[in-house]
Coordinates of C-alpha atoms in Angstrom, one line a residue:
Chain A
M267 CA -76.6 -174.7 0.6
N268 CA -77.6 -178.3 0.1
R269 CA -78.9 -177.5 -3.4
T270 CA -75.5 -176.0 -4.3
F271 CA -73.7 -179.0 -2.9
L272 CA -75.8 -181.4 -5.0
A273 CA -75.4 -179.3 -8.1
V274 CA -71.6 -179.2 -7.7
R275 CA -71.4 -182.9 -7.1
R276 CA -73.5 -183.6 -10.2
R277 CA -71.4 -181.3 -12.4
L278 CA -68.2 -182.9 -11.1
L279 CA -69.4 -186.3 -11.9
Q280 CA -70.3 -185.1 -15.4
A281 CA -66.9 -183.7 -15.8
V282 CA -65.2 -187.0 -15.1
P283 CA -65.8 -188.6 -18.6
V284 CA -65.0 -185.4 -20.3
V285 CA -61.6 -185.1 -18.5
F286 CA -60.9 -188.8 -19.2
G287 CA -61.7 -188.2 -22.9
I288 CA -59.3 -185.3 -23.0
V289 CA -56.6 -187.4 -21.4
A290 CA -57.2 -190.1 -24.0
I291 CA -57.0 -187.7 -26.9
I292 CA -53.8 -186.2 -25.5
F293 CA -52.3 -189.7 -25.0
L294 CA -53.2 -190.5 -28.6
L295 CA -51.5 -187.3 -29.8
L296 CA -48.4 -188.1 -27.8
N297 CA -48.3 -191.6 -29.4
L298 CA -48.7 -190.1 -32.8
S299 CA -45.8 -187.8 -32.3
P300 CA -42.6 -188.9 -33.9
G301 CA -40.2 -190.5 -31.5
D302 CA -41.1 -191.4 -27.9
L303 CA -40.0 -189.9 -24.6
V304 CA -36.8 -191.8 -24.7
D305 CA -35.8 -190.4 -28.1
V306 CA -36.3 -186.9 -26.8
M307 CA -34.3 -187.8 -23.7
A308 CA -31.5 -189.3 -25.8
A309 CA -31.3 -186.1 -27.9
E310 CA -31.3 -183.8 -24.9
E311 CA -28.8 -185.9 -22.8
Q312 CA -26.9 -187.2 -25.8
I313 CA -27.2 -190.9 -25.0
S314 CA -26.6 -193.1 -28.0
D315 CA -26.0 -196.6 -26.6
P316 CA -29.1 -198.6 -27.9
Q317 CA -28.8 -200.9 -24.9
V318 CA -29.1 -198.1 -22.4
L319 CA -32.0 -196.7 -24.4
E320 CA -33.9 -200.1 -24.3
Q321 CA -33.2 -200.2 -20.5
I322 CA -34.7 -196.7 -20.0
R323 CA -37.7 -197.7 -22.2
A324 CA -38.3 -200.7 -20.0
E325 CA -38.0 -198.6 -16.9
Y326 CA -40.6 -196.1 -18.1
G327 CA -42.9 -199.0 -19.3
L328 CA -42.7 -197.9 -22.9
D329 CA -42.2 -201.5 -24.0
K330 CA -45.7 -202.5 -22.6
P331 CA -48.8 -202.7 -24.7
I332 CA -50.6 -199.4 -25.5
Y333 CA -53.5 -199.9 -23.1
V334 CA -51.1 -200.5 -20.2
Q335 CA -49.3 -197.3 -21.2
L336 CA -52.6 -195.4 -21.2
A337 CA -53.4 -196.8 -17.7
N338 CA -50.0 -195.7 -16.5
Y339 CA -50.5 -192.3 -18.0
V340 CA -53.8 -191.8 -16.3
W341 CA -52.3 -193.1 -13.0
N342 CA -49.5 -190.6 -13.2
I343 CA -51.9 -187.7 -14.0
V344 CA -54.1 -188.6 -11.0
H345 CA -50.9 -188.1 -9.0
L346 CA -50.3 -184.7 -10.7
D347 CA -47.3 -186.2 -12.5
L348 CA -47.5 -184.8 -16.1
G349 CA -44.0 -186.0 -17.1
Y350 CA -40.6 -184.5 -17.1
S351 CA -39.3 -181.6 -19.2
F352 CA -35.6 -182.3 -20.0
R353 CA -35.1 -178.9 -21.4
H354 CA -36.0 -177.3 -18.1
S355 CA -34.7 -180.1 -16.0
Q356 CA -37.9 -179.9 -14.0
P357 CA -41.2 -181.9 -13.9
V358 CA -43.7 -180.5 -16.4
W359 CA -46.1 -179.7 -13.5
D360 CA -43.5 -177.4 -11.8
V361 CA -42.7 -175.6 -15.1
I362 CA -46.4 -174.9 -15.7
V363 CA -47.1 -173.7 -12.2
E364 CA -44.1 -171.4 -12.3
R365 CA -45.5 -169.7 -15.5
L366 CA -49.1 -169.7 -14.4
P367 CA -49.3 -166.4 -12.5
A368 CA -48.3 -164.3 -15.5
T369 CA -51.0 -165.9 -17.6
L370 CA -53.6 -165.6 -14.9
I371 CA -52.9 -161.9 -14.5
L372 CA -53.1 -161.3 -18.3
M373 CA -56.3 -163.4 -18.6
S374 CA -58.2 -161.9 -15.7
V375 CA -57.3 -158.3 -16.6
S376 CA -58.3 -159.0 -20.3
M377 CA -61.6 -160.6 -19.2
A378 CA -62.3 -157.7 -16.8
L379 CA -61.6 -155.2 -19.6
A380 CA -63.8 -157.1 -22.1
L381 CA -66.7 -157.4 -19.7
F382 CA -66.5 -153.7 -18.7
I383 CA -66.0 -152.2 -22.1
G384 CA -68.3 -154.7 -23.9
G385 CA -71.0 -154.5 -21.3
L386 CA -70.9 -150.7 -21.1
A387 CA -71.0 -150.4 -24.9
G388 CA -73.9 -152.9 -25.2
V389 CA -75.9 -151.1 -22.5
V390 CA -75.3 -147.7 -24.1
A391 CA -76.2 -149.1 -27.6
S392 CA -79.4 -150.6 -26.3
I393 CA -80.5 -147.5 -24.4
K394 CA -79.8 -145.3 -27.4
V395 CA -81.0 -147.9 -29.9
N396 CA -81.0 -146.9 -33.6
T397 CA -79.1 -143.6 -33.0
L398 CA -75.7 -142.5 -34.1
Y399 CA -74.2 -144.0 -30.8
D400 CA -75.7 -147.3 -31.5
N401 CA -74.4 -147.5 -35.1
L402 CA -71.0 -146.3 -34.1
I403 CA -70.7 -148.9 -31.4
S404 CA -71.9 -151.6 -33.8
V405 CA -69.3 -150.6 -36.4
V406 CA -66.4 -150.6 -33.9
A407 CA -67.6 -153.9 -32.4
I408 CA -67.8 -155.6 -35.8
I409 CA -64.3 -154.4 -36.7
F410 CA -62.7 -155.7 -33.5
F411 CA -64.6 -158.9 -34.0
A412 CA -62.9 -159.4 -37.4
A413 CA -59.4 -158.2 -36.6
P414 CA -56.7 -160.8 -35.7
S415 CA -55.7 -160.0 -32.0
F416 CA -52.0 -160.4 -32.7
W417 CA -52.3 -157.8 -35.5
I418 CA -54.1 -155.3 -33.1
G419 CA -51.3 -156.0 -30.7
L420 CA -48.6 -155.2 -33.2
M421 CA -50.3 -152.1 -34.4
M422 CA -50.7 -150.8 -30.8
M423 CA -47.0 -151.5 -30.4
V424 CA -46.2 -149.4 -33.5
L425 CA -48.3 -146.5 -32.2
F426 CA -47.8 -146.5 -28.5
S427 CA -44.2 -147.8 -28.2
V428 CA -42.4 -147.0 -31.4
K429 CA -44.0 -143.7 -32.4
L430 CA -45.2 -142.2 -29.1
G431 CA -42.8 -144.0 -26.8
L432 CA -45.5 -144.2 -24.1
L433 CA -45.5 -147.9 -23.2
P434 CA -42.8 -150.6 -23.0
V435 CA -42.6 -152.9 -26.1
S436 CA -42.6 -156.3 -24.5
G437 CA -41.9 -158.4 -21.4
M438 CA -43.4 -158.1 -18.0
Y439 CA -40.7 -156.2 -16.0
T440 CA -38.1 -153.6 -16.8
I441 CA -34.7 -155.0 -16.2
G442 CA -32.9 -153.0 -13.5
G443 CA -36.1 -151.0 -12.8
D444 CA -37.6 -149.8 -9.5
Y445 CA -37.7 -152.8 -7.1
S446 CA -40.0 -151.3 -4.4
L447 CA -43.4 -152.9 -4.3
A448 CA -45.3 -149.8 -5.7
G449 CA -42.7 -149.4 -8.4
E450 CA -43.0 -153.0 -9.4
I451 CA -46.8 -152.9 -9.5
W452 CA -46.6 -149.8 -11.7
D453 CA -44.0 -151.4 -13.9
V454 CA -46.1 -154.5 -14.5
T455 CA -49.2 -152.4 -15.1
R456 CA -47.5 -150.5 -17.8
H457 CA -46.3 -153.7 -19.5
L458 CA -49.8 -155.2 -19.1
V459 CA -51.8 -152.4 -20.9
M460 CA -51.2 -153.4 -24.6
P461 CA -51.4 -157.2 -24.2
S462 CA -54.6 -157.1 -22.2
F463 CA -56.3 -154.7 -24.6
A464 CA -55.1 -156.8 -27.6
L465 CA -56.5 -159.9 -26.0
G466 CA -59.6 -158.3 -24.5
L467 CA -61.0 -156.2 -27.4
F468 CA -62.1 -159.2 -29.4
Y469 CA -64.2 -160.4 -26.5
A470 CA -65.4 -156.9 -25.7
A471 CA -66.8 -156.8 -29.3
I472 CA -68.7 -160.0 -28.7
Y473 CA -70.1 -158.9 -25.3
A474 CA -71.2 -155.6 -26.7
R475 CA -73.3 -157.3 -29.4
V476 CA -74.7 -159.9 -27.1
M477 CA -75.4 -157.4 -24.3
R478 CA -77.2 -155.1 -26.7
A479 CA -79.4 -157.9 -28.1
S480 CA -80.1 -159.2 -24.6
M481 CA -81.0 -155.8 -23.1
L482 CA -83.4 -155.2 -26.0
E483 CA -85.0 -158.5 -25.5
V484 CA -85.5 -158.1 -21.8
S485 CA -86.7 -154.6 -22.2
G486 CA -89.7 -155.9 -24.1
L487 CA -90.9 -158.2 -21.3
D488 CA -93.9 -157.6 -19.1
F489 CA -92.2 -157.0 -15.8
I490 CA -90.3 -154.0 -17.3
R491 CA -93.6 -152.5 -18.4
T492 CA -94.8 -153.0 -14.8
A493 CA -91.7 -151.3 -13.4
R494 CA -92.3 -148.3 -15.7
A495 CA -96.0 -148.3 -14.8
K496 CA -95.0 -148.1 -11.1
G497 CA -93.3 -144.8 -12.1
L498 CA -89.7 -145.8 -11.7
G499 CA -87.2 -143.7 -13.5
E500 CA -85.6 -144.8 -16.8
K501 CA -82.2 -145.2 -15.2
R502 CA -83.4 -147.3 -12.4
V503 CA -85.4 -149.5 -14.8
A504 CA -82.3 -149.9 -17.1
F505 CA -79.8 -150.8 -14.4
K506 CA -81.9 -152.5 -11.7
H507 CA -84.3 -154.4 -13.8
I508 CA -83.1 -154.9 -17.3
L509 CA -79.4 -155.1 -16.8
R510 CA -79.6 -157.8 -14.1
N511 CA -81.6 -160.1 -16.3
A512 CA -79.7 -159.3 -19.5
L513 CA -76.4 -160.4 -17.9
L514 CA -77.3 -164.1 -18.1
P515 CA -76.3 -164.7 -21.7
V516 CA -73.1 -162.8 -21.2
V517 CA -72.2 -165.1 -18.2
T518 CA -72.9 -168.1 -20.4
L519 CA -70.6 -166.9 -23.1
F520 CA -68.0 -166.0 -20.5
G521 CA -67.9 -169.6 -19.4
L522 CA -67.8 -171.0 -22.9
Q523 CA -65.0 -168.7 -23.9
L524 CA -62.5 -169.2 -21.1
G525 CA -60.8 -172.0 -23.1
T526 CA -60.6 -170.0 -26.3
M527 CA -59.2 -167.0 -24.3
L528 CA -56.5 -169.2 -22.7
A529 CA -55.6 -170.4 -26.2
G530 CA -55.7 -166.8 -27.5
S531 CA -53.2 -165.8 -24.9
V532 CA -50.7 -168.1 -26.6
V533 CA -50.5 -165.7 -29.6
I534 CA -50.7 -162.5 -27.6
E535 CA -48.0 -163.7 -25.1
S536 CA -45.7 -164.5 -28.0
V537 CA -46.3 -161.1 -29.6
F538 CA -45.4 -159.3 -26.3
S539 CA -42.9 -161.9 -24.9
W540 CA -45.2 -162.1 -21.9
P541 CA -43.6 -164.8 -19.7
G542 CA -46.7 -167.0 -19.2
I543 CA -48.0 -170.4 -20.3
G544 CA -48.5 -169.1 -23.8
T545 CA -44.9 -168.4 -24.6
L546 CA -44.0 -171.7 -22.7
V547 CA -46.2 -173.8 -25.0
F548 CA -45.0 -172.0 -28.1
E549 CA -41.4 -172.6 -27.2
A550 CA -42.3 -176.2 -26.4
V551 CA -43.9 -176.7 -29.8
L552 CA -40.8 -175.2 -31.6
T553 CA -38.4 -177.5 -29.6
R554 CA -40.8 -180.5 -30.1
N555 CA -41.0 -180.9 -26.3
F556 CA -44.2 -182.9 -26.5
P557 CA -44.6 -183.9 -22.9
L558 CA -44.7 -180.2 -22.0
V559 CA -47.1 -179.3 -24.8
M560 CA -49.5 -182.1 -23.8
G561 CA -49.1 -181.1 -20.1
V562 CA -50.2 -177.6 -20.9
L563 CA -53.1 -178.9 -23.0
L564 CA -54.3 -181.0 -20.1
F565 CA -53.7 -178.4 -17.5
G566 CA -55.5 -175.8 -19.5
S567 CA -58.5 -178.1 -20.1
I568 CA -58.8 -178.9 -16.4
L569 CA -58.6 -175.1 -15.6
V570 CA -61.5 -174.6 -18.1
V571 CA -63.6 -177.4 -16.4
I572 CA -63.1 -175.8 -13.0
A573 CA -63.8 -172.3 -14.3
N574 CA -67.0 -173.5 -16.0
L575 CA -68.1 -175.0 -12.7
A576 CA -67.6 -171.6 -11.0
V577 CA -69.5 -169.9 -13.8
D578 CA -72.4 -172.3 -13.2
L579 CA -72.5 -171.4 -9.6
V580 CA -72.6 -167.7 -10.4
Y581 CA -75.4 -168.5 -12.8
M582 CA -77.4 -170.2 -10.1
R583 CA -76.8 -167.1 -7.9
L584 CA -78.0 -164.7 -10.7
D585 CA -81.1 -166.7 -11.5
P586 CA -82.3 -169.0 -8.7
R587 CA -84.9 -170.6 -11.0
I588 CA -82.1 -172.3 -12.9
E589 CA -81.5 -176.0 -12.0
L590 CA -78.2 -177.3 -13.1
R591 CA -78.7 -180.2 -15.5
Chain B
M121 CA -93.1 -166.9 -57.1
A122 CA -90.3 -165.5 -59.1
N123 CA -87.1 -167.2 -60.1
P124 CA -85.6 -168.4 -56.7
V125 CA -82.2 -166.8 -57.5
T126 CA -83.7 -163.3 -58.1
E127 CA -86.0 -163.8 -55.1
F128 CA -83.0 -164.7 -52.9
W129 CA -81.1 -161.7 -54.1
R130 CA -84.1 -159.4 -53.6
R131 CA -84.2 -160.4 -49.9
Y132 CA -80.4 -160.4 -49.5
R133 CA -79.9 -156.9 -50.7
R134 CA -82.2 -155.5 -48.1
N135 CA -79.3 -155.8 -45.7
G136 CA -76.9 -153.1 -47.0
A137 CA -74.0 -154.2 -44.8
A138 CA -74.3 -157.7 -46.3
V139 CA -74.1 -156.3 -49.8
V140 CA -70.9 -154.5 -48.8
G141 CA -69.5 -157.7 -47.4
L142 CA -70.3 -159.6 -50.6
A143 CA -68.5 -156.8 -52.6
I144 CA -65.4 -157.1 -50.4
L145 CA -65.4 -160.9 -50.8
C146 CA -65.7 -160.6 -54.6
V147 CA -62.6 -158.3 -54.6
V148 CA -60.7 -160.9 -52.5
V149 CA -61.8 -163.7 -54.8
A150 CA -60.8 -161.7 -57.9
M151 CA -57.4 -161.1 -56.3
A152 CA -57.0 -164.8 -55.7
L153 CA -58.0 -165.7 -59.3
S154 CA -55.9 -163.0 -60.9
A155 CA -52.8 -163.7 -58.8
P156 CA -51.3 -166.2 -61.3
V157 CA -51.9 -163.7 -64.2
F158 CA -50.4 -160.6 -62.6
F159 CA -47.8 -162.3 -60.5
P160 CA -46.9 -165.5 -62.5
T161 CA -43.7 -166.3 -60.6
N162 CA -43.4 -167.7 -57.1
P163 CA -44.4 -164.9 -54.6
L164 CA -41.7 -166.1 -52.2
R165 CA -38.9 -165.3 -54.7
L166 CA -36.5 -162.5 -53.9
V167 CA -37.1 -159.8 -56.6
G168 CA -36.0 -156.4 -55.4
P169 CA -34.3 -154.3 -52.7
A170 CA -35.3 -155.1 -49.1
E171 CA -37.7 -153.0 -47.1
L172 CA -39.0 -150.8 -49.9
W173 CA -41.8 -148.6 -48.7
P174 CA -45.2 -148.7 -50.5
L175 CA -45.8 -146.2 -53.3
T176 CA -42.0 -145.5 -53.8
D177 CA -41.3 -147.9 -56.7
A178 CA -43.7 -148.5 -59.6
R179 CA -42.5 -152.1 -59.9
F180 CA -43.5 -152.8 -56.3
P181 CA -46.6 -150.7 -55.6
L182 CA -47.0 -152.1 -52.1
G183 CA -43.3 -152.3 -51.3
T184 CA -41.1 -155.2 -50.4
D185 CA -40.4 -157.1 -47.2
S186 CA -37.2 -157.8 -45.2
L187 CA -35.9 -160.1 -47.9
G188 CA -36.9 -158.1 -50.9
R189 CA -40.0 -160.1 -51.8
D190 CA -42.9 -158.3 -53.5
I191 CA -45.7 -157.6 -50.9
A192 CA -48.4 -157.2 -53.6
A193 CA -47.6 -160.6 -55.0
Q194 CA -47.6 -162.2 -51.6
L195 CA -51.0 -160.6 -50.7
A196 CA -52.5 -161.7 -54.0
H197 CA -51.3 -165.3 -53.7
G198 CA -52.1 -165.3 -50.0
A199 CA -55.8 -164.5 -50.8
G200 CA -56.2 -167.9 -52.5
T201 CA -54.5 -169.7 -49.6
T202 CA -56.7 -168.0 -47.1
L203 CA -60.0 -168.6 -49.0
I204 CA -59.2 -172.3 -49.7
I205 CA -58.1 -173.1 -46.2
G206 CA -61.2 -171.2 -44.8
L207 CA -63.6 -173.0 -47.1
V208 CA -62.3 -176.5 -46.8
A209 CA -61.8 -176.2 -43.0
S210 CA -65.4 -175.0 -42.7
L211 CA -66.6 -177.9 -44.9
V212 CA -64.7 -180.4 -42.6
A213 CA -66.2 -178.8 -39.5
T214 CA -69.7 -178.7 -40.9
T215 CA -69.5 -182.4 -42.0
I216 CA -68.3 -183.6 -38.6
G217 CA -70.8 -181.3 -36.8
V218 CA -73.8 -182.4 -39.0
G219 CA -72.9 -186.1 -38.6
I220 CA -72.6 -185.9 -34.8
G221 CA -75.4 -183.5 -34.2
A222 CA -77.9 -185.4 -36.5
A223 CA -77.1 -188.7 -34.7
A224 CA -77.4 -187.2 -31.3
G225 CA -80.6 -185.3 -32.0
Y226 CA -82.3 -188.1 -34.0
Y227 CA -81.6 -191.1 -31.7
G228 CA -81.5 -189.2 -28.3
G229 CA -81.0 -191.3 -25.1
L230 CA -77.6 -192.9 -24.6
V231 CA -76.4 -192.1 -28.1
D232 CA -77.1 -188.4 -27.4
D233 CA -75.4 -188.6 -24.0
V234 CA -72.2 -190.1 -25.4
L235 CA -72.0 -187.8 -28.4
M236 CA -72.7 -184.7 -26.3
R237 CA -69.9 -185.7 -23.9
F238 CA -67.7 -186.1 -26.9
T239 CA -68.6 -182.6 -28.1
E240 CA -67.9 -181.2 -24.6
I241 CA -64.4 -182.6 -24.8
F242 CA -63.7 -180.5 -27.9
Q243 CA -65.4 -177.5 -26.4
T244 CA -63.2 -177.7 -23.3
I245 CA -59.8 -178.3 -24.8
P246 CA -58.2 -174.8 -25.4
N247 CA -58.7 -174.7 -29.2
L248 CA -55.6 -173.0 -30.5
I249 CA -53.3 -174.9 -28.2
F250 CA -54.8 -178.1 -29.5
L251 CA -54.3 -176.9 -33.0
L252 CA -50.7 -176.1 -32.3
A253 CA -50.1 -179.5 -30.8
L254 CA -51.9 -181.3 -33.6
V255 CA -49.9 -179.5 -36.4
A256 CA -46.7 -179.9 -34.5
V257 CA -47.3 -183.7 -34.1
L258 CA -48.5 -184.3 -37.7
G259 CA -46.1 -181.8 -39.4
P260 CA -46.7 -178.4 -40.8
K261 CA -48.6 -179.3 -44.0
I262 CA -51.6 -177.5 -45.4
E263 CA -53.8 -180.6 -45.2
H264 CA -53.0 -181.0 -41.5
V265 CA -53.7 -177.3 -40.9
V266 CA -57.1 -177.7 -42.6
I267 CA -58.0 -180.9 -40.7
G268 CA -56.9 -179.3 -37.4
I269 CA -59.0 -176.2 -37.9
G270 CA -61.9 -178.4 -38.8
L271 CA -61.5 -180.4 -35.7
I272 CA -61.6 -177.4 -33.4
S273 CA -64.5 -175.7 -35.2
W274 CA -67.3 -178.3 -35.4
T275 CA -68.8 -178.2 -31.9
S276 CA -71.2 -175.3 -32.6
V277 CA -72.6 -177.0 -35.7
A278 CA -73.2 -180.2 -33.7
R279 CA -75.1 -178.4 -31.0
L280 CA -77.2 -176.5 -33.6
V281 CA -78.0 -179.6 -35.7
R282 CA -78.8 -181.6 -32.6
A283 CA -81.3 -178.9 -31.4
E284 CA -82.9 -178.8 -34.9
F285 CA -83.2 -182.6 -35.1
M286 CA -84.7 -182.8 -31.7
T287 CA -87.6 -180.5 -32.6
L288 CA -88.0 -182.0 -36.1
R289 CA -88.0 -185.7 -35.3
E290 CA -91.4 -185.6 -33.6
R291 CA -93.1 -183.8 -36.6
E292 CA -95.7 -185.5 -38.6
F293 CA -93.8 -185.8 -41.8
V294 CA -91.1 -187.8 -40.0
L295 CA -93.7 -190.1 -38.4
A296 CA -95.2 -190.6 -41.9
S297 CA -91.8 -191.5 -43.3
R298 CA -91.3 -193.9 -40.5
A299 CA -94.7 -195.5 -41.0
M300 CA -93.8 -195.9 -44.7
G301 CA -90.8 -198.1 -43.5
M302 CA -88.0 -195.7 -44.4
S303 CA -84.6 -196.5 -42.9
D304 CA -83.2 -194.2 -40.2
L305 CA -80.4 -193.1 -42.5
R306 CA -82.8 -192.2 -45.3
I307 CA -85.1 -190.3 -42.9
I308 CA -82.1 -188.4 -41.5
V309 CA -80.6 -187.5 -44.9
T310 CA -83.6 -187.0 -47.2
Q311 CA -86.3 -185.9 -44.8
I312 CA -85.0 -184.0 -41.7
L313 CA -81.6 -182.7 -42.9
P314 CA -83.1 -180.5 -45.7
N315 CA -85.3 -178.8 -43.2
A316 CA -82.4 -178.3 -40.7
I317 CA -79.9 -176.9 -43.3
P318 CA -80.7 -173.1 -43.5
P319 CA -79.3 -172.2 -40.0
V320 CA -76.3 -174.5 -40.7
I321 CA -75.4 -172.6 -43.8
V322 CA -75.3 -169.4 -41.8
L323 CA -73.1 -171.0 -39.2
A324 CA -70.8 -172.5 -41.8
S325 CA -70.2 -169.0 -43.3
L326 CA -69.2 -167.8 -39.8
I327 CA -66.9 -170.8 -39.4
V328 CA -65.1 -169.8 -42.6
A329 CA -64.4 -166.4 -40.9
G330 CA -63.2 -168.1 -37.8
A331 CA -61.0 -170.5 -39.8
V332 CA -59.4 -167.6 -41.6
L333 CA -58.4 -166.2 -38.2
F334 CA -57.1 -169.5 -36.9
E335 CA -55.0 -170.0 -40.0
S336 CA -53.6 -166.5 -39.8
A337 CA -52.6 -167.1 -36.1
L338 CA -50.9 -170.3 -37.0
A339 CA -49.1 -168.8 -39.9
F340 CA -48.2 -165.8 -37.8
L341 CA -46.5 -168.1 -35.2
G342 CA -44.6 -169.7 -38.1
L343 CA -46.3 -173.1 -37.6
S344 CA -48.2 -173.3 -40.8
D345 CA -46.9 -174.6 -44.2
P346 CA -43.7 -172.6 -44.8
N347 CA -43.8 -173.1 -48.6
I348 CA -47.1 -171.3 -49.2
A349 CA -47.6 -167.5 -49.2
S350 CA -50.0 -166.5 -46.5
W351 CA -51.1 -163.3 -44.9
G352 CA -50.5 -164.4 -41.4
G353 CA -47.0 -165.6 -42.3
L354 CA -46.2 -162.3 -43.8
I355 CA -47.2 -160.5 -40.6
G356 CA -45.1 -163.0 -38.6
E357 CA -42.0 -162.3 -40.7
G358 CA -42.7 -158.5 -40.6
R359 CA -43.0 -158.2 -36.9
L360 CA -39.2 -158.1 -36.5
L361 CA -39.1 -154.9 -38.6
I362 CA -41.8 -153.1 -36.6
R363 CA -39.5 -150.2 -35.8
T364 CA -38.6 -149.4 -39.4
S365 CA -41.1 -150.9 -41.8
W366 CA -44.3 -151.5 -40.0
Y367 CA -46.3 -151.5 -43.3
V368 CA -45.1 -155.1 -43.8
C369 CA -47.3 -156.1 -40.9
A370 CA -50.1 -153.5 -41.4
L371 CA -51.0 -154.4 -45.0
P372 CA -51.7 -158.2 -44.6
G373 CA -53.4 -157.6 -41.3
L374 CA -55.8 -155.2 -43.1
A375 CA -56.4 -157.9 -45.7
I376 CA -57.3 -160.4 -43.0
L377 CA -59.5 -157.9 -41.2
L378 CA -61.5 -157.0 -44.4
T379 CA -61.9 -160.7 -45.4
V380 CA -63.2 -161.8 -42.0
L381 CA -65.4 -158.7 -41.8
A382 CA -66.9 -159.5 -45.2
L383 CA -67.5 -163.1 -44.2
N384 CA -69.3 -162.0 -41.0
L385 CA -71.4 -159.5 -42.8
I386 CA -72.4 -162.1 -45.4
G387 CA -73.3 -164.5 -42.6
D388 CA -75.6 -161.8 -41.1
G389 CA -77.2 -161.3 -44.6
L390 CA -77.7 -165.0 -45.1
N391 CA -79.3 -165.2 -41.7
D392 CA -81.8 -162.5 -42.7
V393 CA -82.7 -164.4 -45.8
L394 CA -82.7 -168.0 -44.5
N395 CA -84.1 -167.5 -41.0
P396 CA -86.5 -164.6 -41.5
M397 CA -88.3 -165.4 -38.2
L398 CA -85.1 -164.6 -36.2
K399 CA -84.4 -161.4 -38.0
N400 CA -85.1 -159.0 -35.1
R401 CA -83.1 -160.8 -32.5

């Protein structure tokens, strides 16, 4: 318990400069963007009186030197104030939190699919190493590793929605559908199938390759020979001894890839009109709503930092020898 | 020892998949080089009837898109765009990564700490969202796309180069160079770097593959340079026709898939040749 607490504290302290660096980069991007907050406001609210605009600038501190503005920005973020989205007439924080559940559902289901399919494929390939199964899995994995996820999504759409009519094309709910709880869950599940596979298959391909390599590596170690010498069955050795140890690299990758997966969901969400953070940030980029874009960027980064911390704890659990640096 | 080029090829061709990858890439390069010959006019020009299916009109073997633009011409010109963006972005990423990784690994201590935190920043930021934001802020020009992709792809190079430098900096030839009074910069560039370069080449070829995917995603979302024919852009425009003319999306996607596949296979092949000790991992 104490060890866990110390490790968490150390990791949190390490995360502080990283988060500050991200804030600084985002602030720099905001300042590089053409027009400031007040120009956006003026366009949205149709204010044209230059005197009023100057007054608003002074009110928001935009006439102050840049380091004061950065300090203000950090101060606001510490208070969870990410700015205001005039398009939504809501604070950026509220807009993001409203869209968060859809993205979290999509990401967690995709991750689960990727871990399950990739893990299973990797284990099968390693047990049947250098057979037809192994080669087949390698070929499929290398294809999904190379295919753009949005293209996989579109092709699934052609097959399963347009040609076969099995799955809904896009969105998260059917308008005017069944509103009972079970009906709604079934409805969302049907809408979730294609986006989660489109997003997850790329990662499944990576996990399959890493899992195979890692299983093969562990199976050459001494303690596996011991287990076999004890007379344990092959299945027991594979699942109880090899798999447990071979999972470590997959967990590492899982942590490293959460950020890229969040980013990948931008594309998939816009393919399937999934009402999450991805479509939100895409619309924000198109309408040049920079406070919202930067808000999502910051929010996503912090989500990744927290998720990495959680992965580190799982890691400590899986392998007690590991001390967190 | 035979001629190094023949020796290289002899070892490379042992990996059959890598040879296939190289063949596919050669076809893509040939497509890119011959595009101005076979399709001399701007591929984004309207030339025929809209939504013509492939293999129905000899003038447009791969059909036309929603506006009546020749898909074959767009694919051929898109090949060049894809390859150049991929290569230059990988070069940008490798340069940044080698610079930061070399400094961190060679000097260690505080320099290492600061540079690694800096690397972590770019590892943490959701890469594609950062790219979208950057291109939106700077404007959708091809230079900005290349720089943006370079900026989100360098972290793996930095980590690799740092690890290589950390093991190499204690070796005797480095100590000897130091004893001779060589400057740090000269030791880094002329002594350690050549020894650290083979795994970096492999990684750089994989980054080209990643860059192709990033560019295609950006173009698909309609946020890349709108005046340049690109595979991702063609898919993005074709997605509205998915009910009637899904081939408009399918063909360029296949082209991206094959190119990225080829680059990954080549990376594996280079890895076998350049890092023979790691071959069985």
